[in-house]
Short mmCIF file of C-alpha atoms in Angstrom, two decimals:
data_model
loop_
_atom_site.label_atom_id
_atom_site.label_comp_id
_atom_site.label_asym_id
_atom_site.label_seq_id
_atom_site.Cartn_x
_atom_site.Cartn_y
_atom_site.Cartn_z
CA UNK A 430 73.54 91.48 94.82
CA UNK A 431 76.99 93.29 96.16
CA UNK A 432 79.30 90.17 96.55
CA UNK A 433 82.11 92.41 98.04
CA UNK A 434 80.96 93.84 100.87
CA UNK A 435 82.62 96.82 102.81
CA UNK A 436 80.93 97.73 106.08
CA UNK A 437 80.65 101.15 106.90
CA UNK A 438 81.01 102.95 103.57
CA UNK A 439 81.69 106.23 106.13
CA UNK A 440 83.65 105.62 109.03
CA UNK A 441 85.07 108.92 111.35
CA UNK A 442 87.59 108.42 114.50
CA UNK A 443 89.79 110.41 116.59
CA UNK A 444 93.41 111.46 115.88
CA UNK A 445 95.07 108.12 116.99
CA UNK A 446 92.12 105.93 118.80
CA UNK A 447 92.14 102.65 116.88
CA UNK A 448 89.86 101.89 113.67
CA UNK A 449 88.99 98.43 112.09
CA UNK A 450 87.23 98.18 108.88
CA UNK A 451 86.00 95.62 107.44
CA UNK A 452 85.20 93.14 104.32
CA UNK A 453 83.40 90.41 103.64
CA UNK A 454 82.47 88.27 100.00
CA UNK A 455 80.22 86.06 99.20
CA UNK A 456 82.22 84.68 96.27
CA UNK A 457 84.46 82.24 98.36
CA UNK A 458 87.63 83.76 96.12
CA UNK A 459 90.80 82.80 98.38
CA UNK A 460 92.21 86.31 97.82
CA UNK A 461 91.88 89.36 99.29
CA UNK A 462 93.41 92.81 99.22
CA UNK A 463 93.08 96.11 100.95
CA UNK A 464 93.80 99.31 99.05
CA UNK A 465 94.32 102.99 100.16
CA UNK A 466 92.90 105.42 97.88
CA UNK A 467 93.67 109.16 98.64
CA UNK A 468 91.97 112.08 96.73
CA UNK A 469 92.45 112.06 93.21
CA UNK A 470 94.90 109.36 93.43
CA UNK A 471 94.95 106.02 91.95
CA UNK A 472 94.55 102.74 94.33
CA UNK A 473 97.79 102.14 96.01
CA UNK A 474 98.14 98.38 97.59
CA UNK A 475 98.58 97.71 101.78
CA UNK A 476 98.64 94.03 101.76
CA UNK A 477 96.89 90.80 100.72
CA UNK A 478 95.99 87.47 101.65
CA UNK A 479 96.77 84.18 99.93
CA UNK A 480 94.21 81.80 101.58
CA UNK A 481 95.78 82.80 105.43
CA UNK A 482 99.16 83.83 103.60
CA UNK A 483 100.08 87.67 104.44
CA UNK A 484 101.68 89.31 102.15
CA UNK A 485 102.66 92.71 102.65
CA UNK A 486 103.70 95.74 100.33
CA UNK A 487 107.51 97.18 100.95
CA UNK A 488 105.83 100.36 101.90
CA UNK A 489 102.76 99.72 104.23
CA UNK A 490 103.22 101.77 107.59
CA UNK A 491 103.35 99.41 110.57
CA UNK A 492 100.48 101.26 111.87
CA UNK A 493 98.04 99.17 109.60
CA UNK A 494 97.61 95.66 110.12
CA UNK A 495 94.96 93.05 108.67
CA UNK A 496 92.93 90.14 109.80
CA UNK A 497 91.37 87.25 107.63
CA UNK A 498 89.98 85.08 110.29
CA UNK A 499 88.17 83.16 107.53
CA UNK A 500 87.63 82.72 103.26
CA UNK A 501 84.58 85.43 103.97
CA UNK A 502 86.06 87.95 106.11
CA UNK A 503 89.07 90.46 106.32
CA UNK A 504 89.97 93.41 108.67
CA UNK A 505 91.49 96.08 108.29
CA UNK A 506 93.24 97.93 111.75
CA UNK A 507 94.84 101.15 112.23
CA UNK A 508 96.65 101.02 115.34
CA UNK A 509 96.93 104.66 115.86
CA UNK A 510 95.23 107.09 112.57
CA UNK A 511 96.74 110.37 111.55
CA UNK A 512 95.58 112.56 109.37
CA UNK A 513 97.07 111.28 106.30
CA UNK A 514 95.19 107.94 106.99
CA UNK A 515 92.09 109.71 105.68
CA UNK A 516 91.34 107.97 102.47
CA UNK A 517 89.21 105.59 100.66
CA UNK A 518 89.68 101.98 101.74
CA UNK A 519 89.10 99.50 99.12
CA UNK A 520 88.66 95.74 99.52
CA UNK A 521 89.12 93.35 96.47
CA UNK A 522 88.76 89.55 95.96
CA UNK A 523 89.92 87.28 93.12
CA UNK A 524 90.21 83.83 92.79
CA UNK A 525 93.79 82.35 92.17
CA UNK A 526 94.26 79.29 89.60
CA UNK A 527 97.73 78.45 88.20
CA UNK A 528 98.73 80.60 85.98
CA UNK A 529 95.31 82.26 85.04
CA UNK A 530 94.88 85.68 85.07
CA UNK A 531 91.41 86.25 87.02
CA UNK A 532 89.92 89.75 87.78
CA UNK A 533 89.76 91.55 91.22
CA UNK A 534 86.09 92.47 92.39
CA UNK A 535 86.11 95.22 94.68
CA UNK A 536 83.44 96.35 97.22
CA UNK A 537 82.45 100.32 96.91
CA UNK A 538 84.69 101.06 99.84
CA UNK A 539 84.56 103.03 103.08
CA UNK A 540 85.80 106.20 103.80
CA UNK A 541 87.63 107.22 106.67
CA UNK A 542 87.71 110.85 107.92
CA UNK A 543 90.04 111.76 111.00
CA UNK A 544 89.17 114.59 113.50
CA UNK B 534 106.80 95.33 86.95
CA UNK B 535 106.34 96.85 83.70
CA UNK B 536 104.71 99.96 83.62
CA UNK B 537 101.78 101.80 81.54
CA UNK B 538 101.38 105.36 80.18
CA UNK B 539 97.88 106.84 79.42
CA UNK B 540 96.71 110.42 78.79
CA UNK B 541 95.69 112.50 81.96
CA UNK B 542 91.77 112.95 80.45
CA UNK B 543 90.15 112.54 77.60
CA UNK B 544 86.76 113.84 75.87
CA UNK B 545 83.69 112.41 73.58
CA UNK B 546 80.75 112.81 72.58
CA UNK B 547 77.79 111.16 74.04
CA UNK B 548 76.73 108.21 71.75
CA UNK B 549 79.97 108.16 69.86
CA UNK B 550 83.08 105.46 70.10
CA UNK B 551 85.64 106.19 72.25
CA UNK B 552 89.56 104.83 71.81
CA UNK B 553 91.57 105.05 75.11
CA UNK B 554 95.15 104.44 74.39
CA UNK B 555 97.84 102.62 76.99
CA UNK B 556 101.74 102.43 76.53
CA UNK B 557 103.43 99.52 78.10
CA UNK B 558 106.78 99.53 75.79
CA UNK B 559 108.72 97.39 78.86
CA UNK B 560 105.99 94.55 78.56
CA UNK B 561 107.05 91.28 78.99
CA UNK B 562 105.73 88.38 77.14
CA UNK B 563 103.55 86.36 79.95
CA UNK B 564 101.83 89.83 81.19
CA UNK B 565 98.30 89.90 80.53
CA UNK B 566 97.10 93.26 79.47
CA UNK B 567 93.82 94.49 82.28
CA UNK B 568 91.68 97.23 81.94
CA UNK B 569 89.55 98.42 84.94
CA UNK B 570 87.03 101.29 85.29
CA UNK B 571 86.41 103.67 88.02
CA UNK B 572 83.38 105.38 88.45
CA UNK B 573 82.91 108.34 90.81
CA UNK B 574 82.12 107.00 94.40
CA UNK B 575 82.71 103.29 93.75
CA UNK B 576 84.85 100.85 93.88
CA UNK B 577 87.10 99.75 90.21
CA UNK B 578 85.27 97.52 87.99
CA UNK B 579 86.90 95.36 85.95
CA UNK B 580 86.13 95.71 82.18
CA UNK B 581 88.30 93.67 80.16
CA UNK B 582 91.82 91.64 79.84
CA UNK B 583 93.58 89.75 76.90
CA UNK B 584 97.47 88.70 76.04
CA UNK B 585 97.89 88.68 72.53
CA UNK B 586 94.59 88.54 70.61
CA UNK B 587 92.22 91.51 70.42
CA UNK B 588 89.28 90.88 72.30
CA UNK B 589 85.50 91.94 72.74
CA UNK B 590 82.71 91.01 75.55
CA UNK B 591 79.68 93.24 76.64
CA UNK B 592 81.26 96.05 77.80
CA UNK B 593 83.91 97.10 75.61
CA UNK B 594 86.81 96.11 73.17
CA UNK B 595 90.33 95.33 73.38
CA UNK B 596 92.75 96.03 70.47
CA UNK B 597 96.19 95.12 71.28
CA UNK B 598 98.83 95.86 69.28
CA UNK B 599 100.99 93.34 67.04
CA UNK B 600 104.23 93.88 69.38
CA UNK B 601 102.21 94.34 72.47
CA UNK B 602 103.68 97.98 73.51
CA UNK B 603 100.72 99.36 73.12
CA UNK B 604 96.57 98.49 73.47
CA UNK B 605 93.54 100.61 73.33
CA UNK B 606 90.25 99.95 74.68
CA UNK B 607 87.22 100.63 72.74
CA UNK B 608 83.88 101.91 74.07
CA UNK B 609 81.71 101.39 71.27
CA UNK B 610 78.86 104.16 72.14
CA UNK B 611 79.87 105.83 75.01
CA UNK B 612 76.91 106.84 77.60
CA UNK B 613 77.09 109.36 80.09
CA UNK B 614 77.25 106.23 82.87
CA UNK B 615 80.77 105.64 80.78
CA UNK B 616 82.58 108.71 82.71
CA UNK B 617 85.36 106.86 84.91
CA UNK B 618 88.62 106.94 85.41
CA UNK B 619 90.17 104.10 83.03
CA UNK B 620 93.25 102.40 84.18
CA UNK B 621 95.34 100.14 82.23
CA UNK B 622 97.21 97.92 84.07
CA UNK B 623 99.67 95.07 83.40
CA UNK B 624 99.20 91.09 85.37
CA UNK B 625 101.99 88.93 85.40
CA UNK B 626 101.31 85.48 85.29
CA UNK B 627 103.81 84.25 88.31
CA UNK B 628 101.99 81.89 90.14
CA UNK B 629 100.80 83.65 93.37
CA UNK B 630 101.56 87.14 92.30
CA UNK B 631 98.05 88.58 92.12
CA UNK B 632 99.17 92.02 92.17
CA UNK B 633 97.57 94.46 90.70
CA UNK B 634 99.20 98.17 90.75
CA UNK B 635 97.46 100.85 89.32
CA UNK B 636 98.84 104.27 87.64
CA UNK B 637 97.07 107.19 86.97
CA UNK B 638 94.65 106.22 84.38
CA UNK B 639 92.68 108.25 82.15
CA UNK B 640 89.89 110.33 83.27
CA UNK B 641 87.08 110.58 80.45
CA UNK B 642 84.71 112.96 80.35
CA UNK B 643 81.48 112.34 78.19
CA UNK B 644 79.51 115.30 77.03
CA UNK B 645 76.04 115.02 76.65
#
């Protein structure tokens, strides 16, 4: 059974009308990330939560934003997507114990296209 | 964060082992040494981690050098469902620094 789950795996908008993607697990891990994954590229890191802690890379546009509003659920939003938004968009889980090291499980991702 | 080097691609045989090597010469000593697969259309899998000791589970092996600057991770009989891009990756253990930043990986291609 997936226990990452990213919902659509295809998603196509307009240049600039607003996009959410989403996540859910069914592992109760209390993190989660969102990745961007262009062509041929590796998986480069937007953000992730801590429990409800944000945490933000250096580099993210301010045109993406995120939601967890609970353990299960996260969002990702693009305010306004451009054509370099199309990518892969990866959601991973882990669970966090003092100094531990635990893996990430990611869902299969969804993949936006922008007309 | 420390960083890793690994070869572009790679090529093996179907049925044969495979050794994918990793550089990480700027490792410190509390980074834990991850491996993760990707295979085409799907999300990264995790495959294997370890610190010091060489270590094995079902999916592969982990050899990891005496110094730690370098590991390579061992698919004993490679399969065709074994193409993936490989990426080694280094984990700090800071308390609340999950991170996990990929480079290019490896790319192996299996031939039937």
């Amino acid at each position: 059974d997936a226990m990452v789950i990213q919902n659509p795996r295809y998603q196509v908008t307009q240049f600039g009308k607003p996009v959410t993607l989403s996540c859910s697990q069914t592992l109760n891990h209390n993190v989660m990330y969102w990745y961007q994954q262009k062509s041929s590229q590796a998986p480069k890191l937007l953000f992730h939560y801590y429990d409800k802690d944000f945490n933000n890379e250096a580099d993210t546009p301010d045109n993406f934003q995120s939601r967890r509003p609970n353990t299960s659920f996260c969002f990702l939003d693009i305010r306004s997507p451009g054509l370099g938004d199309a990518a892969m968009y990866l959601c991973a889980t882990s669970t966090r114990q003092a100094l531990s090291n635990q893996p990430q499980h990611f869902g299969d991702g969804t993949r936006l296209s922008i007309l | 964060d420390a960083k890793t080097t690994q070869p572009n691609s790679m090529e093996s045989n179907e049925e044969e082992p495979v050794h994918l090597p990793c550089n990480h010469s700027t490792i410190s000593g509390t980074d834990y040494i991850h491996w993760y697969r990707q295979l085409p259309s799907q999300g990264p899998e995790y495959v294997i981690h370890g610190l010091t000791s060489n270590v094995n589970n079902r999916m592969a092996s982990l050899a990891i050098a005496e110094d730690r600057k370098s590991s390579t991770l061992i698919l004993h009989r490679a399969t065709l469902r074994d193409a993936a891009v490989y990426y080694c990756i280094l984990r700090p253990t800071r308390f609340r620094d999950d991170k996990i930043i990929f480079g290019k990986g490896t790319r192996l291609h299996i031939l039937p």
